[in-house]
Each structure stands twice: as structure tokens, then as C-alpha cells.
Coordinates of C-alpha atoms in Angstrom, one line a residue:
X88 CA 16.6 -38.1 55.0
X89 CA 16.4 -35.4 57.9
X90 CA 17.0 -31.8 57.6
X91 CA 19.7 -32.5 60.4
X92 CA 21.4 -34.8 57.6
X93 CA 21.3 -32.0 55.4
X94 CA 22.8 -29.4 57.3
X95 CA 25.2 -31.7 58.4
X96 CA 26.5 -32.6 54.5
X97 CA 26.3 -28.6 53.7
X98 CA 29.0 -28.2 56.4
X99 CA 30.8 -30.7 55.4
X100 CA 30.6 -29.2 52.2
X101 CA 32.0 -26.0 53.5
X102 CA 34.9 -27.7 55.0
X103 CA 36.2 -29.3 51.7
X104 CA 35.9 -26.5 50.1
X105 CA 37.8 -23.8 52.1
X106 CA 40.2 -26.7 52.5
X107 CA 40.7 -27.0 48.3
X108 CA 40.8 -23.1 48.1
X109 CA 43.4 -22.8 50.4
X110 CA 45.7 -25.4 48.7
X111 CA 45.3 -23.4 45.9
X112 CA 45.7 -20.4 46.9
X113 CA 49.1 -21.1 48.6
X114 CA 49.1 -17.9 50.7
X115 CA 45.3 -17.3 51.9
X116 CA 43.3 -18.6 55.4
X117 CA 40.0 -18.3 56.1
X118 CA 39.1 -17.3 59.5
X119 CA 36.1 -18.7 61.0
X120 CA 33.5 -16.7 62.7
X121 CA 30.5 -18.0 64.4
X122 CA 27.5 -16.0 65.1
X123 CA 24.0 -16.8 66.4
X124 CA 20.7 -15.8 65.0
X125 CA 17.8 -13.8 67.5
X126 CA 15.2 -16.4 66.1
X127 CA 16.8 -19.2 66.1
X128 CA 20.3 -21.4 63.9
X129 CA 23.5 -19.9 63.2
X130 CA 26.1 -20.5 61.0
X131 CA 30.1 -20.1 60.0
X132 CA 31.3 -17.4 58.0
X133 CA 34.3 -18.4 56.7
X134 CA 36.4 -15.1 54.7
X135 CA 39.7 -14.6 53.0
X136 CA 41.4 -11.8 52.6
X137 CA 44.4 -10.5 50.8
X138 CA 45.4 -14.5 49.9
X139 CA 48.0 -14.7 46.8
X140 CA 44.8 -15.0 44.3
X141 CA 41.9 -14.1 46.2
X142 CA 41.4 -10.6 47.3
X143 CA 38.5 -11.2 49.2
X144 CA 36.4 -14.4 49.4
X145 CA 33.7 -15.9 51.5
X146 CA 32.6 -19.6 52.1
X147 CA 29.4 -18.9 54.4
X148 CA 27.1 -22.0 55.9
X149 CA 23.9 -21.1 57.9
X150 CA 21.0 -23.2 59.2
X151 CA 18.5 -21.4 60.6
X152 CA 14.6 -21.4 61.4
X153 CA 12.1 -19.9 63.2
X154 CA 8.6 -18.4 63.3
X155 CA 8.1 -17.3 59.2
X156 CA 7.2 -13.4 58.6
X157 CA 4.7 -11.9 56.2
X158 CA 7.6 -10.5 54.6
X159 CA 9.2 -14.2 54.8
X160 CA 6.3 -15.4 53.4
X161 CA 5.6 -13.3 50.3
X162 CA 9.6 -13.5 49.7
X163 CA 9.4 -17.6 49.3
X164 CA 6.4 -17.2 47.1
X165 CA 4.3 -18.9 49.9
X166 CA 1.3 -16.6 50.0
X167 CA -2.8 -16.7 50.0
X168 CA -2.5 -19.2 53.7
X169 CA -5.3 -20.1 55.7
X170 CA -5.8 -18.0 59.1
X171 CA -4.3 -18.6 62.0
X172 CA -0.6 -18.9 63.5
X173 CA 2.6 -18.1 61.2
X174 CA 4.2 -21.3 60.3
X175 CA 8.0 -22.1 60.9
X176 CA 10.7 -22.8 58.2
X177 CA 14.0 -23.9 58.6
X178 CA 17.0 -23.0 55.8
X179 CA 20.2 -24.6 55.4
X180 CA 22.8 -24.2 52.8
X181 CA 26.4 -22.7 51.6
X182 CA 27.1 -19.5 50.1
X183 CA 30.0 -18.3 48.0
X184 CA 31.2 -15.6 46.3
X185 CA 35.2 -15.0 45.7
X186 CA 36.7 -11.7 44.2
X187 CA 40.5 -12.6 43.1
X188 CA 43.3 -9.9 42.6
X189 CA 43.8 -10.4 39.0
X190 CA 41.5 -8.9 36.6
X191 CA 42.2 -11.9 34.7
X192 CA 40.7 -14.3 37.1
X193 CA 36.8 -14.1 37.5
X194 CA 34.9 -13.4 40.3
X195 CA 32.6 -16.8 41.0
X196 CA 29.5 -17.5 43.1
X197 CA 27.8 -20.2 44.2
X198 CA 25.2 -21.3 46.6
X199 CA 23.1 -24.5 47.3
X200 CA 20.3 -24.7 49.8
X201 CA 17.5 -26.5 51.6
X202 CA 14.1 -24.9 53.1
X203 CA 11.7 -26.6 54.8
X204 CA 8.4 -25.1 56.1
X205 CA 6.1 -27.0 59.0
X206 CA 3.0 -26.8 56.2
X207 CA 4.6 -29.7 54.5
X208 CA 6.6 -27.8 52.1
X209 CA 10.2 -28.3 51.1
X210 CA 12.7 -27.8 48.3
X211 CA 16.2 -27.2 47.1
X212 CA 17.5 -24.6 45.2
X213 CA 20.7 -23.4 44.3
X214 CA 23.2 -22.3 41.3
X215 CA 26.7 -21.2 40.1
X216 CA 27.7 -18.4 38.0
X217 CA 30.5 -17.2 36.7
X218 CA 31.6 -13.4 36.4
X219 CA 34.7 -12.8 34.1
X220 CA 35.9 -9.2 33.9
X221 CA 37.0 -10.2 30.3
X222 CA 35.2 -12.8 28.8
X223 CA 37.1 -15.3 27.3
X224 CA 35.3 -18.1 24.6
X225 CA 37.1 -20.7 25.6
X226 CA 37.3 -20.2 29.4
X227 CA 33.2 -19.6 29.2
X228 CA 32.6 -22.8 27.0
X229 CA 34.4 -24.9 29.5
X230 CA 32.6 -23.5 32.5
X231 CA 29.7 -24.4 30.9
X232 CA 30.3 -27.8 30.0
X233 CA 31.6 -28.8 33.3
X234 CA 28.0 -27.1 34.9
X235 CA 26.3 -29.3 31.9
X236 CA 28.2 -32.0 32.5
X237 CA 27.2 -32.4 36.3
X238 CA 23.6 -31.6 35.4
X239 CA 23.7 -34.7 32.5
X240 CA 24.5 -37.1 35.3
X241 CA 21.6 -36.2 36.8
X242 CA 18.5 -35.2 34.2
X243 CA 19.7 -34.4 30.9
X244 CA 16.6 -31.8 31.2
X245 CA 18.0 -29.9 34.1
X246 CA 20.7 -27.5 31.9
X247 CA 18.6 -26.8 29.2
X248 CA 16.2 -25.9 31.9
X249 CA 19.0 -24.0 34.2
X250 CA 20.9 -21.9 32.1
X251 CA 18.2 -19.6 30.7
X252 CA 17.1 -19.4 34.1
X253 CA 20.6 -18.5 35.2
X254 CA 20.5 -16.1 32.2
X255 CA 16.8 -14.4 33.3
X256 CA 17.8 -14.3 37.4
X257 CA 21.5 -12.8 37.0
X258 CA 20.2 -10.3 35.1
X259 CA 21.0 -6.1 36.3
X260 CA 17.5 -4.7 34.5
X261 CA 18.3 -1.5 34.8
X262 CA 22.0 -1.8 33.1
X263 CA 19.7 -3.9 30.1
X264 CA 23.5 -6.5 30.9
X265 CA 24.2 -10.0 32.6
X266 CA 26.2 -9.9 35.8
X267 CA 28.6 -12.3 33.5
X268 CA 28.7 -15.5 31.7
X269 CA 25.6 -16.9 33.8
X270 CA 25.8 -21.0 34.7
X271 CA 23.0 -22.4 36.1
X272 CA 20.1 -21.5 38.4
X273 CA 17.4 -23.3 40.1
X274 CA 15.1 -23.2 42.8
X275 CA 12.1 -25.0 44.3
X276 CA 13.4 -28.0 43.3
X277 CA 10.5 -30.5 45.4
X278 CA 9.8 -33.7 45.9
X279 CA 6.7 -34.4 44.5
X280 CA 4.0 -35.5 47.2
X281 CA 1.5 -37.8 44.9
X282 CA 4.5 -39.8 44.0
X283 CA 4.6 -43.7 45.5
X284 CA 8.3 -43.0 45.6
X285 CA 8.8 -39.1 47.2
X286 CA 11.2 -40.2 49.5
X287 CA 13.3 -41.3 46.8
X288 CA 12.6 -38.2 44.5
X289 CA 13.7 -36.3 47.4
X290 CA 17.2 -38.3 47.3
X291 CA 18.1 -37.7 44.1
X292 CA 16.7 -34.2 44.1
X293 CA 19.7 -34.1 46.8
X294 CA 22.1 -36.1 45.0
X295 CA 21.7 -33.8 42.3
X296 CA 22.5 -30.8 44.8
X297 CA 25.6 -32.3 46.0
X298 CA 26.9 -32.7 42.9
X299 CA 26.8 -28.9 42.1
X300 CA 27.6 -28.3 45.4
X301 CA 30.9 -30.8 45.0
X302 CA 31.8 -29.5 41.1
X303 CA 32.8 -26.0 42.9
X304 CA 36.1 -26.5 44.0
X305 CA 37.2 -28.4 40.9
X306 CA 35.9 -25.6 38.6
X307 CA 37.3 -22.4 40.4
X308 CA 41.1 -23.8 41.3
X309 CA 41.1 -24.2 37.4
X310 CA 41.0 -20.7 37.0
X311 CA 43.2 -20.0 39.8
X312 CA 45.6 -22.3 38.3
X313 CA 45.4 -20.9 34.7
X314 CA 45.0 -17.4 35.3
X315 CA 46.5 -16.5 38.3
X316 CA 50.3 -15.6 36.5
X317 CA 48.5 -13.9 33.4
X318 CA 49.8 -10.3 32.9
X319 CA 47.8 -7.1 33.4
X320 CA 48.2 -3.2 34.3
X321 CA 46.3 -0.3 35.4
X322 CA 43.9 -0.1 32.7
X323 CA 42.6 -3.6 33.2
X324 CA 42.3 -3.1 37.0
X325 CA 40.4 0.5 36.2
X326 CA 38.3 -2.4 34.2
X327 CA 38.1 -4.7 37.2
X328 CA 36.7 -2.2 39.5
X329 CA 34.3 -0.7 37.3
X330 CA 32.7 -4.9 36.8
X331 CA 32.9 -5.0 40.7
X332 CA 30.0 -1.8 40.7
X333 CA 28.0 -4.0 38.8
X334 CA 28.3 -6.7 40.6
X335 CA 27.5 -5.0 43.6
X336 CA 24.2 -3.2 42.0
X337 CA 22.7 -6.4 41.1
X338 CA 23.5 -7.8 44.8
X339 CA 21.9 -4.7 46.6
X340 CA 19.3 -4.0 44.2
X341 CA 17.9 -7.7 42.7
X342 CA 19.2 -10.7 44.6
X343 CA 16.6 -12.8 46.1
X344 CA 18.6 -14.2 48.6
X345 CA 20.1 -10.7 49.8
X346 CA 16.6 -9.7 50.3
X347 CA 15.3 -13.1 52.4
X348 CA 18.4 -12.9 54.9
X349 CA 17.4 -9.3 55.5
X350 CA 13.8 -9.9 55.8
X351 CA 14.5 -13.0 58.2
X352 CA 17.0 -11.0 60.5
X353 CA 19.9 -12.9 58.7
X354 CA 23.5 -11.8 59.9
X355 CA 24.2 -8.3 58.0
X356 CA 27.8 -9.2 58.0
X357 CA 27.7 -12.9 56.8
X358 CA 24.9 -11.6 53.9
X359 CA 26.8 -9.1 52.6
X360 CA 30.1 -10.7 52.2
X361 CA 29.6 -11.3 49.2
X362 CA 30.7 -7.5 48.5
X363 CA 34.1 -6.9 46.6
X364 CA 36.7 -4.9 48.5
X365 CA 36.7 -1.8 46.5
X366 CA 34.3 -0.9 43.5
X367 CA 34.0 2.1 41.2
X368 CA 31.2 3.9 39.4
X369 CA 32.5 6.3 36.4
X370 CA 30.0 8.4 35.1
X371 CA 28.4 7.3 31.5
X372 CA 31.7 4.9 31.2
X373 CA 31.7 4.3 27.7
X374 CA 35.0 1.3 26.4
X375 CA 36.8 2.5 23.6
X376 CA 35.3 1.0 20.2
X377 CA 36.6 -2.4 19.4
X378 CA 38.8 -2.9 22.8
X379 CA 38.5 -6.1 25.0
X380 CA 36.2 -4.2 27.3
X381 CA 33.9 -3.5 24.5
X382 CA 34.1 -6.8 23.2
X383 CA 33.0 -8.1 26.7
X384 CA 29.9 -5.7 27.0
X385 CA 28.8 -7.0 23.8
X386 CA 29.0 -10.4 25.3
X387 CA 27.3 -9.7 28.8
X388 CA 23.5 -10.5 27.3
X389 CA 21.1 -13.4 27.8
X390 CA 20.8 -16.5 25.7
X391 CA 24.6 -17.1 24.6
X392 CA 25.0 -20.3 23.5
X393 CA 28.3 -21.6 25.2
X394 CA 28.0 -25.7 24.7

């Protein structure tokens, strides 16, 4: 299994899925935009805007490589080489972060993703989490059992193992709160080299990427679907915009992979599509005692059983 046939299945992947947000969307395209990285790879940046549900989305695929930097280096965790020449990496993998209309529909992110490094290295990573602006029990246990489910088929370890970690990495330190309802996170997912059978670790390490990677669609158009008619007014999108600032702090401020597509001369447009189309700060915003916006503060905090 090439890196070439990963690429090629992450596009793919992109593909099916603008294609099943569309559907569901009803009124939304994404345009296409190609671009070219200096050091080498490319990639599609697909965005929506103004679509009957989503305000604002992107479906991005890159694969790129080149010569590695220091800064590239110490960002992958790959530091303490031996002398001598940089070494090259090549990246491949699909990003996704869609911000709907409706307060009642939550903003969802996702991302899946290959590196591989000419030292021998190489490992997937990836992750979806979901960001309600008002958390709703049921709507959070389901996300969570269809994330649990799709890690079950796979290792009935990986969930148990994922969603604290989804829980410590989508984490704003400085707000002491959760971006949202977390999911799963994982990275340096490897094939392991002493193993007679690493070739077909590496498979199923895969397998088990695709299968996040394919659970996306199926998970988000049920929130479009459910959500998309539900009533709201001004105080709820005051609410809305107030959750975007959040989001956006923890993007800017703590997100790995922010931070790596800067420091590898990433596209600036392409990394930060992720960014709502408006957001708010209020100053010392404090939710009225017992309201739905201070029930879902209460609820924005690591280690919530949801399955």
C-alpha cells in the first residue's frame, strides 16, 4: 500500500462527501479551488457558502511534501536526529469543518491523515468532533455511539482510548472549557516495524481510518436533517456567535494542525477555512442562571460520559 494509494482514496473521500452534503443541503455548491504548494503537492479546497443549512463550510484535501524544517520537525514530535541533511515527509489527508445557519445545528469537524517521513517513519492520525451551540443529551449520546460504534469494528480499545484524548486535545486552556461535546482523537497511529506482519498492521491501521473517514457524511446530514427546521430568534443567534469566538480561539491559539500547515508554508487560505463567517467576543459574558446557555457551559468539560 503506497502513499499514492492513499492520497488517491483521501480524494475520493473528498468527492463523496461534498457530493452527500450537497444532497442534503438542497441549496449549497462547493466551488473548487486548486492551488499549488512552493515546496512541493497541492490540494482542493472545496467551500460552501450561504447553502440552505450551511453558512459556511469547507471540505479541504492536500498532499504535500518536501524538504522537513526544524520547525516541521519539532512540530511532529520528531526531534533529537542524527547530523546531516533534513529529511523529507510527505502528508496527505481531508479536512473539514462546517458552520450551519441555525444555532440549532452544530458546527462539526473532521479530519483524517497520512505522513510519511524518508527516515522510515509513518502514521495516521485523525479525529471528529462535534460542537453544539446547545448541547442536547440525546443528540450528544448518539454522536457518540455512532464514533464508538465505528471504532468497535475495528479495536474495541480504540474509543476508550480516543475519546479522553478527544477530550484533553479539544480543550481552550485558557477558557478552563471544551470546544464542545469532543468525539474522538488520534494520532500517530503506526505500523509497528518488529511485527512479522507490518504490512498488514498498516492495512488495518488504514481500514480503520476509512472508516472514520466514511462515518462523516452519515453523521452530519443527520443533524442537517433533524435540526435544520427547529425554531430560533435573536437571542440564540447572539448565543451562536458568541460559541463561534471560541471556536475560533482554540483554532488560532492551540490546534496542532493550524500550527504545522503554517510552519510547512501550507495555503493560508485552505488552513484557515475552518473559520466561521462572523464571531463575537462580549466582555465577561456571563448566561443568565439556569438558562439553556448556562446549562451548556456546565456541560462544555472533559470526561462526560456520553455511551
Amino acid at each position: 500500500m503506497t502513499k499514492e494509494y492513499i492520497a488517491d482514496w483521501f480524494q475520493g473521500l473528498q468527492d463523496r462527501i461534498c457530493q452527500s452534503l450537497e444532497a442534503a443541503d438542497g441549496v449549497g455548491r462547493f466551488h473548487e479551488d486548486h492551488w499549488e504548494r512552493p515546496g512541493g503537492g497541492g490540494g482542493r479546497s472545496r467551500t460552501m457558502g450561504n447553502g440552505a443549512v450551511i453558512e459556511k463550510g469547507g471540505v479541504g484535501f492536500s498532499v504535500v511534501h518536501g524538504e522537513a524544517t526544524e520547525g516541521t520537525l519539532r512540530q511532529l514530535g520528531l526531534t533529537g536526529r542524527e547530523p546531516g541533511p533534513l529529511p523529507t515527509f510527505f502528508a496527505t489527508g481531508v479536512s473539514i469543518v462546517l458552520h450551519p445557519h441555525n444555532p440549532m445545528v452544530p458546527i462539526i469537524h473532521m479530519n483524517v491523515r497520512y505522513f510519511e517521513m524518508s527516515t522510515g517513519h509513518n502514521w495516521f492520525g485523525g479525529g471528529i468532533d462535534l460542537t453544539p451551540h446547545y448541547v442536547v443529551d440525546e443528540d450528544a449520546r448518539w454522536f457518540h455511539s455512532q464514533l464508538k460504534a465505528v471504532c468497535d469494528a475495528h479495536n474495541p480499545e480504540y474509543y476508550p482510548k480516543f475519546k479522553p484524548w478527544a477530550d484533553d486535545y479539544f480543550y481552550i486552556k485558557h477558557r478552563k472549557e471544551t470546544r464542545g461535546i469532543g468525539g474522538i482523537f488520534f494520532d500517530n497511529l503506526r505500523p509497528e516495524s518488529e511485527r512479522s506482519d507490518a504490512s498488514e498492521h498498516k492495512q488495518e491501521l488504514f481500514a480503520f481510518v476509512q472508516g472514520v473517514g466514511e462515518s462523516f457524511a452519515p453523521i452530519y446530514t443527520h443533524f442537517m436533517h433533524q435540526n435544520r427546521d427547529l425554531p430560533f430568534g435573536e437571542r440564540e443567534k447572539q448565543w451562536q456567535l458568541l460559541r463561534r469566538g471560541r471556536y475560533v480561539e482554540f483554532n488560532l491559539v492551540w490546534d496542532r494542525g493550524t500550527k504545522f500547515g503554517l510552519e510547512t508554508d501550507g495555503r493560508t487560505e485552505s488552513i484557515l477555512m475552518s473559520m466561521p463567517p462572523q464571531a463575537n467576543w462580549t466582555y465577561n459574558f456571563q448566561p443568565e442562571p439556569d438558562s439553556e446557555e448556562a446549562r451548556t457551559l456546565s456541560l462544555l468539560r472533559k470526561g462526560v460520559d456520553w455511551v
